[in-house]
CSV table of C-alpha atoms in Angstrom, one decimal:
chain,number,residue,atom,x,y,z
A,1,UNK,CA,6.3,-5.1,13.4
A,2,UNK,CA,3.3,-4.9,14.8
A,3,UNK,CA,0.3,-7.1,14.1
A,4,UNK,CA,-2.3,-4.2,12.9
A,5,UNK,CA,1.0,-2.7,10.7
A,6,UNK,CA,-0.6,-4.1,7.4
A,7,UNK,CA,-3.4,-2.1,8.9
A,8,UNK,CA,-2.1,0.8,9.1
A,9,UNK,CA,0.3,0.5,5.8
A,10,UNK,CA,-3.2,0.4,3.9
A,11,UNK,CA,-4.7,2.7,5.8
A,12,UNK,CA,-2.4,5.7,4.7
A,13,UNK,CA,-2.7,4.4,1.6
A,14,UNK,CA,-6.5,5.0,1.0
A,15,UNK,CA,-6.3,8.6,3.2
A,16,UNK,CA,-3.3,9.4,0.1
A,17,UNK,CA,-5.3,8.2,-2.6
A,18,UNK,CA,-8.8,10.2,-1.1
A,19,UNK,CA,-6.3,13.1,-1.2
A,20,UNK,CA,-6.2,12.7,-4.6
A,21,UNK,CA,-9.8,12.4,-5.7
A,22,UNK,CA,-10.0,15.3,-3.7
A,23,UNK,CA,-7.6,17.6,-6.0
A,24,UNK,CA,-9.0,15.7,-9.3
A,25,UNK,CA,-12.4,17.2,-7.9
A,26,UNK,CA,-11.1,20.4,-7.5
A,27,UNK,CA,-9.5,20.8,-10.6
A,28,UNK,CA,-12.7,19.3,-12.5
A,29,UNK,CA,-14.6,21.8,-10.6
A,30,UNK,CA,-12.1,25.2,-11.6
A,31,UNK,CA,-12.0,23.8,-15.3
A,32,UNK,CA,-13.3,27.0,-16.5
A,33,UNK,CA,-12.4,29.3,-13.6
A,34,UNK,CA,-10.7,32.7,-15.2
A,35,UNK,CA,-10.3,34.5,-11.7
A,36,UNK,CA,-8.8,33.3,-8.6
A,37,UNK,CA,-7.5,35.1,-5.5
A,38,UNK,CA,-4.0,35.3,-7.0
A,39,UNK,CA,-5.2,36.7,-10.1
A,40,UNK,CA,-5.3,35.0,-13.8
A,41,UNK,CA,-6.9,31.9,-14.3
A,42,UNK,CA,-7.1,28.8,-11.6
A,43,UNK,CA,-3.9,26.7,-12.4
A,44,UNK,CA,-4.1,22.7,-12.1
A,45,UNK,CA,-2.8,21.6,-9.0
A,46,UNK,CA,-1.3,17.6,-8.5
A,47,UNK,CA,-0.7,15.7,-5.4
A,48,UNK,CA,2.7,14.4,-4.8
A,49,UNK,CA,3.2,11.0,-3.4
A,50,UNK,CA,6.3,9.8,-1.4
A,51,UNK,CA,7.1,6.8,0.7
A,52,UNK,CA,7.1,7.4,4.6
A,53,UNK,CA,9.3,6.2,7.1
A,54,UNK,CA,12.4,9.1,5.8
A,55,UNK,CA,13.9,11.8,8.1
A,56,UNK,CA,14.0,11.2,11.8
A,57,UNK,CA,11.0,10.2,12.8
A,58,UNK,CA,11.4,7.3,10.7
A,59,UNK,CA,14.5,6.5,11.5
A,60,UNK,CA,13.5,6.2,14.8
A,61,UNK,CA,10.4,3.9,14.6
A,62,UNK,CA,13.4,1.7,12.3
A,63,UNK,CA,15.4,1.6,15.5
A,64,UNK,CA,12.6,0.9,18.1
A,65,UNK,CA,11.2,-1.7,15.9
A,66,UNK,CA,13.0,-5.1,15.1
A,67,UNK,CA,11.6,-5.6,11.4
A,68,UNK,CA,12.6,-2.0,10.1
A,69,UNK,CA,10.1,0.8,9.3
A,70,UNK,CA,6.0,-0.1,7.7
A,71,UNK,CA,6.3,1.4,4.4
A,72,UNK,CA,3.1,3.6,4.2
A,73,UNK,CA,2.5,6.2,1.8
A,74,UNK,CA,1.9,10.0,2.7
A,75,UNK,CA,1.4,12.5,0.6
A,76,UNK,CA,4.4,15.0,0.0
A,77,UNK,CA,2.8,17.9,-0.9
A,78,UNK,CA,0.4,19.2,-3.7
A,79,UNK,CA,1.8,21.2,-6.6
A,80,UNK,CA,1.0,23.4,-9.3
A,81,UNK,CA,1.0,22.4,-12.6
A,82,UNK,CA,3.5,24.7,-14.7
A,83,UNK,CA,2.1,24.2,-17.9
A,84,UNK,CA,1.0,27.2,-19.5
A,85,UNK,CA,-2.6,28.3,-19.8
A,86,UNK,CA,-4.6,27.3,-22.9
A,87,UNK,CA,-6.1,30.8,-24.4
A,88,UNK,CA,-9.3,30.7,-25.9
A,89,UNK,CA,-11.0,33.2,-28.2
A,90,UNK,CA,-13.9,34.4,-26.6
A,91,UNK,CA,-14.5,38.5,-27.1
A,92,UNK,CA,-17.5,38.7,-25.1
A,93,UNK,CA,-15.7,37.6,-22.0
A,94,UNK,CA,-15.3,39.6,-19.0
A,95,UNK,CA,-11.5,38.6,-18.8
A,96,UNK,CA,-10.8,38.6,-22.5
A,97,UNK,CA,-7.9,40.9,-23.0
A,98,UNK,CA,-7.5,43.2,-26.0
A,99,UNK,CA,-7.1,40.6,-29.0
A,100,UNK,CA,-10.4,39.2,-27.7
A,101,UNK,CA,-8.6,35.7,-26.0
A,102,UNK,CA,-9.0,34.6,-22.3
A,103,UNK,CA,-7.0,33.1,-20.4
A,104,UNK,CA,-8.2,29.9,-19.3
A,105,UNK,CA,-6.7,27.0,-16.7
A,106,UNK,CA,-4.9,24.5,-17.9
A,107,UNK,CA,-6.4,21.7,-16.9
A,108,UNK,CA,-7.6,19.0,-19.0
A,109,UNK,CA,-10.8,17.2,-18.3
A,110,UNK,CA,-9.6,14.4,-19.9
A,111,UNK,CA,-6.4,13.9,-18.0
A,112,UNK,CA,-8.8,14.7,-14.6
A,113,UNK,CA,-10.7,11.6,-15.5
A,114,UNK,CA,-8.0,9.2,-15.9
A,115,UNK,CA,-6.5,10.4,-12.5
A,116,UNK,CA,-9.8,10.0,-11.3
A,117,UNK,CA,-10.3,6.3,-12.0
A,118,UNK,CA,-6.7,5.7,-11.5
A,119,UNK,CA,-6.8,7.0,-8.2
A,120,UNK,CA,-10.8,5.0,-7.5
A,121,UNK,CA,-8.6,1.8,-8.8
A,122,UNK,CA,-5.5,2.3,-6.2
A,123,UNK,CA,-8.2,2.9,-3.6
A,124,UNK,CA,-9.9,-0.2,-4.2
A,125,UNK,CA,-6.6,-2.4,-4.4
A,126,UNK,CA,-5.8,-0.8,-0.9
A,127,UNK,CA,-9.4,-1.7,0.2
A,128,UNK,CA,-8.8,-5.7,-0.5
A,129,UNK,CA,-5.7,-5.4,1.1
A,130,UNK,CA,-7.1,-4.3,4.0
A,131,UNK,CA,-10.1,-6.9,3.8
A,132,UNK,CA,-7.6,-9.9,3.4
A,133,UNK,CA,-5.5,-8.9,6.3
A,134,UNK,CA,-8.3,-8.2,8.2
A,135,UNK,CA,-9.7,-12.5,7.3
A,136,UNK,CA,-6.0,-13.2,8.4
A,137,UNK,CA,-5.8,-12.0,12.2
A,138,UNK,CA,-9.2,-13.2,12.6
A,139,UNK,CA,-8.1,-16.6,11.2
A,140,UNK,CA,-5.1,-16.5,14.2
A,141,UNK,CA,-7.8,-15.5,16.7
A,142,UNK,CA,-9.4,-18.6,16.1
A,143,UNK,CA,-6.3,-20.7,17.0
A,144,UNK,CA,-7.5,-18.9,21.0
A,145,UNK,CA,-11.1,-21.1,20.6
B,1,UNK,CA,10.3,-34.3,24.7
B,2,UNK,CA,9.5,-30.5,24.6
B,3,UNK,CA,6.0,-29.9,25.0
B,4,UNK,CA,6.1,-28.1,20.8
B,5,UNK,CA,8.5,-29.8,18.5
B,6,UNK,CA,10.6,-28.3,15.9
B,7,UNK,CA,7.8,-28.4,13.1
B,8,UNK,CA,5.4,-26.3,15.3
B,9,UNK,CA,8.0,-24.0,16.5
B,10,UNK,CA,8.8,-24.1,12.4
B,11,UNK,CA,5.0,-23.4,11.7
B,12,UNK,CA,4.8,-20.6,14.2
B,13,UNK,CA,8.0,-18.9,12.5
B,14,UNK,CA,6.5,-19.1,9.4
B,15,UNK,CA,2.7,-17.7,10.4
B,16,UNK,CA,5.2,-14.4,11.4
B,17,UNK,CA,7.3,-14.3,8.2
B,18,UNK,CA,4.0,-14.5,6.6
B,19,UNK,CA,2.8,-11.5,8.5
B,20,UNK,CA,6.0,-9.6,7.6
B,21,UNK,CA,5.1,-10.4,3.8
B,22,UNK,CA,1.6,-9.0,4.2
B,23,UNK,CA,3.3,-5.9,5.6
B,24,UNK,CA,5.5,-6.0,2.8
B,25,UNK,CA,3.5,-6.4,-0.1
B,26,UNK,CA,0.9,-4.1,1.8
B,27,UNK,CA,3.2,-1.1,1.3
B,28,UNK,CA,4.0,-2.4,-1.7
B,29,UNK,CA,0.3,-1.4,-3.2
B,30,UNK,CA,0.0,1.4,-0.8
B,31,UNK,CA,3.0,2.7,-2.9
B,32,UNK,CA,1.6,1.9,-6.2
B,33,UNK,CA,1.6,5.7,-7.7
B,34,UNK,CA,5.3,7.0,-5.8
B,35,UNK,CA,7.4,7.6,-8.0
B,36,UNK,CA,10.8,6.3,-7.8
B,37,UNK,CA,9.4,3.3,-5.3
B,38,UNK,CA,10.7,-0.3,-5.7
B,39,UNK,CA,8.3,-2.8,-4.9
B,40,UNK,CA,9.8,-5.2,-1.9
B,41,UNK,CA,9.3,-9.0,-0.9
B,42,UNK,CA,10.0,-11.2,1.9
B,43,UNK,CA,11.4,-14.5,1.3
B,44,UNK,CA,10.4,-16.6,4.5
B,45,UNK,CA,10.5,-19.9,2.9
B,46,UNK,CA,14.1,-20.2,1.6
B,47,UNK,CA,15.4,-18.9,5.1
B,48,UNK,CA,13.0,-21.5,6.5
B,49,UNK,CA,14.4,-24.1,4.3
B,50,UNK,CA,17.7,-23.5,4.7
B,51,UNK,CA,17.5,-23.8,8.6
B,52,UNK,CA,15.6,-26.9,8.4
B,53,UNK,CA,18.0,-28.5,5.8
B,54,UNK,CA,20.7,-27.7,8.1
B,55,UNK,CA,19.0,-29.8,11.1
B,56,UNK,CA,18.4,-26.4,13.4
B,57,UNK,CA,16.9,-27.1,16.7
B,58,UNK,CA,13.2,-25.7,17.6
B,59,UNK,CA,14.9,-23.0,19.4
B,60,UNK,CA,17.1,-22.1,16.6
B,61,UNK,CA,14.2,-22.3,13.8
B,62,UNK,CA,12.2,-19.9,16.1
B,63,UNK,CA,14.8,-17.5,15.9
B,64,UNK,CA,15.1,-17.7,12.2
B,65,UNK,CA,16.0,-14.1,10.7
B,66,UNK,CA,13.9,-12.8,8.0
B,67,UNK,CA,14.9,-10.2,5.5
B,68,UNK,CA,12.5,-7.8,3.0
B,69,UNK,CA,14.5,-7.9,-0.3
B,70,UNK,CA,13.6,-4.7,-2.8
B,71,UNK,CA,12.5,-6.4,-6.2
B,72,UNK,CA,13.6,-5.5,-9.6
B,73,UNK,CA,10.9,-5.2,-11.7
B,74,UNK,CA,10.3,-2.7,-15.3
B,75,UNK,CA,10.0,0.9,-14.0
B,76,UNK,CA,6.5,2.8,-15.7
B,77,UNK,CA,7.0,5.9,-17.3
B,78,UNK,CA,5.3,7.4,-13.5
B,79,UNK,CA,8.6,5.9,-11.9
B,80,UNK,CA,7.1,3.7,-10.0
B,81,UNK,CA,8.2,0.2,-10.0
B,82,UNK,CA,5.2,-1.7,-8.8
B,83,UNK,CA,2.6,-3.6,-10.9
B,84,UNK,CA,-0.7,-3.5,-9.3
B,85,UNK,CA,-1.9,-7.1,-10.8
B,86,UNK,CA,1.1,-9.0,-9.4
B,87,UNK,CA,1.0,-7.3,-6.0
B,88,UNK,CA,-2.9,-8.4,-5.6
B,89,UNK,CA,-2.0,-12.2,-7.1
B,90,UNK,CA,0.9,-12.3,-4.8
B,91,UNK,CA,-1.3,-10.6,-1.4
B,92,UNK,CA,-4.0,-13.1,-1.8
B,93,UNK,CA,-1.3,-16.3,-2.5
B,94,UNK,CA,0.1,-15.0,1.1
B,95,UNK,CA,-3.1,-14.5,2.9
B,96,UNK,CA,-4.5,-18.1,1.6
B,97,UNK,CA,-0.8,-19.6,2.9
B,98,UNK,CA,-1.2,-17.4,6.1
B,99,UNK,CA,-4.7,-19.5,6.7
B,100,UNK,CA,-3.5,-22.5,5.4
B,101,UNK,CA,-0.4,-22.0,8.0
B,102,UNK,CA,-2.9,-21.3,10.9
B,103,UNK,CA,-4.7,-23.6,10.2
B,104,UNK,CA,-2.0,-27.1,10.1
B,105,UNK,CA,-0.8,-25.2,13.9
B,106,UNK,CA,-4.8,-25.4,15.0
B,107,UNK,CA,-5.3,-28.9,14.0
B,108,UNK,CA,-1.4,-29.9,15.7
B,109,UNK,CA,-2.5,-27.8,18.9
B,110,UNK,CA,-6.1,-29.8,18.9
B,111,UNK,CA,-4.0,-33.4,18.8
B,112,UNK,CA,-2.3,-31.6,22.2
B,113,UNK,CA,-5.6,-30.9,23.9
B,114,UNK,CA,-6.8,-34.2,23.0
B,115,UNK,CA,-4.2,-35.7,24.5
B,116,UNK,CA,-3.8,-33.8,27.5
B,117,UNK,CA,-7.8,-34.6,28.1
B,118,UNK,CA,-9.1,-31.3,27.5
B,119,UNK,CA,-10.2,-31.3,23.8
């Protein structure tokens, strides 16, 4: 363990949870986008979270360090969503198709705002943990006065 | 005498199995939305108590082991196991300890200076 390991713990923490913001942005910001560079509408993408310290570079931080590995987070990958696209009838749209309904993303505002503050609220909690260990090594650098 | 007695060596033991905790209960948070994570804890003071109950030496209580146990908690429908109000309770219990902890070594260290002429 080292002393800054809370540090860094919370640290990849708030980088994870930016991440997300990030995508919830995105897919706020493609809620009505019909055409992307794959063709069809934009589809909703999520961010996958995952513990670190797996696979062999965690195993060997485990093994060079006496307390076992710092359990960060780090993102795992971002995903689409599979659910299918909501159809809307809308004649006069460029990308209607013959029935007059176009395709549109399936993402859901509504669900992008909950992720939103859910992810603002993890990044806060990360923040004061941060803060407090922060008060605590400055507390043991007083015991040098 | 040894220049640190057993309750300081004690003290100091504990001021690093509350910095394993913070580490612990760090991840814990950072972890909050991984699905499938179990929330973990380290439990200094019983392995603390139990050396001391069994009359350990300073040497021995300095070397006390500490180990981070995975807690058992409800799981949320997002399969994560951790809830975000009891990890914040439970950081700011540890960090209060961690100063109170620092702070009974300062005050034993300043009686040392005093007497060695230096405080």
């Amino acid at each position: 363990m080292s002393i800054f390991g809370s540090l860094d713990i919370s640290a990849s923490a708030l980088s994870a949870e930016r991440l997300r913001m990030d995508v919830t942005a995105e897919n706020l910001a493609n809620a009505q986008s019909t055409r992307t560079a794959d063709g069809g509408p934009y589809r909703r993408k999520e961010v996958v979270l995952q513990q670190s310290g797996g696979g062999f570079a965690g195993a060997l931080a485990a093994a060079r360090s006496a307390d076992g590995p710092n359990g960060g987070v780090r993102v795992g990958g971002i995903v689409e969503d599979t659910a299918p696209d909501r159809l809307v009838y809308d004649p006069g749209h460029p990308d209607a198709n013959q029935q007059g309904y176009v395709r549109m993303p399936n993402v859901n505002p509504v669900t992008e705002m909950v992720d939103l503050i859910s992810a603002s609220r993890s990044y806060e909690a990360n923040v004061t943990a941060m803060q407090t260990a922060k008060q605590m090594f400055t507390k043991t650098l007083d015991l040098l006065r | 005498m040894a220049l640190f007695d057993t309750t300081q060596l004690g003290l100091e033991r504990a001021i690093s199995g509350a910095a394993m905790r913070q580490d612990a209960l760090a991840a814990n948070l950072a972890n909050a939305n991984t699905p499938g994570y179990k929330p973990k804890d380290v439990d200094f003071h019983s392995a603390l108590r139990s050396a001391f109950a069994a009359g350990a030496s300073g040497e021995e209580v300095s070397r006390t082991a500490f180990a981070e146990s995975t807690q058992t908690g409800v799981v949320r429908a997002d399969g994560s196991a951790v809830d975000v109000d009891v990890e914040s309770a439970k950081l700011s219990e540890n960090a209060l300890e961690y100063q109170t902890l620092v702070q009974v070594a300062r005050g034993r260290i300043d009686i040392l200076r005093s007497a060695m002429g230096v405080g």
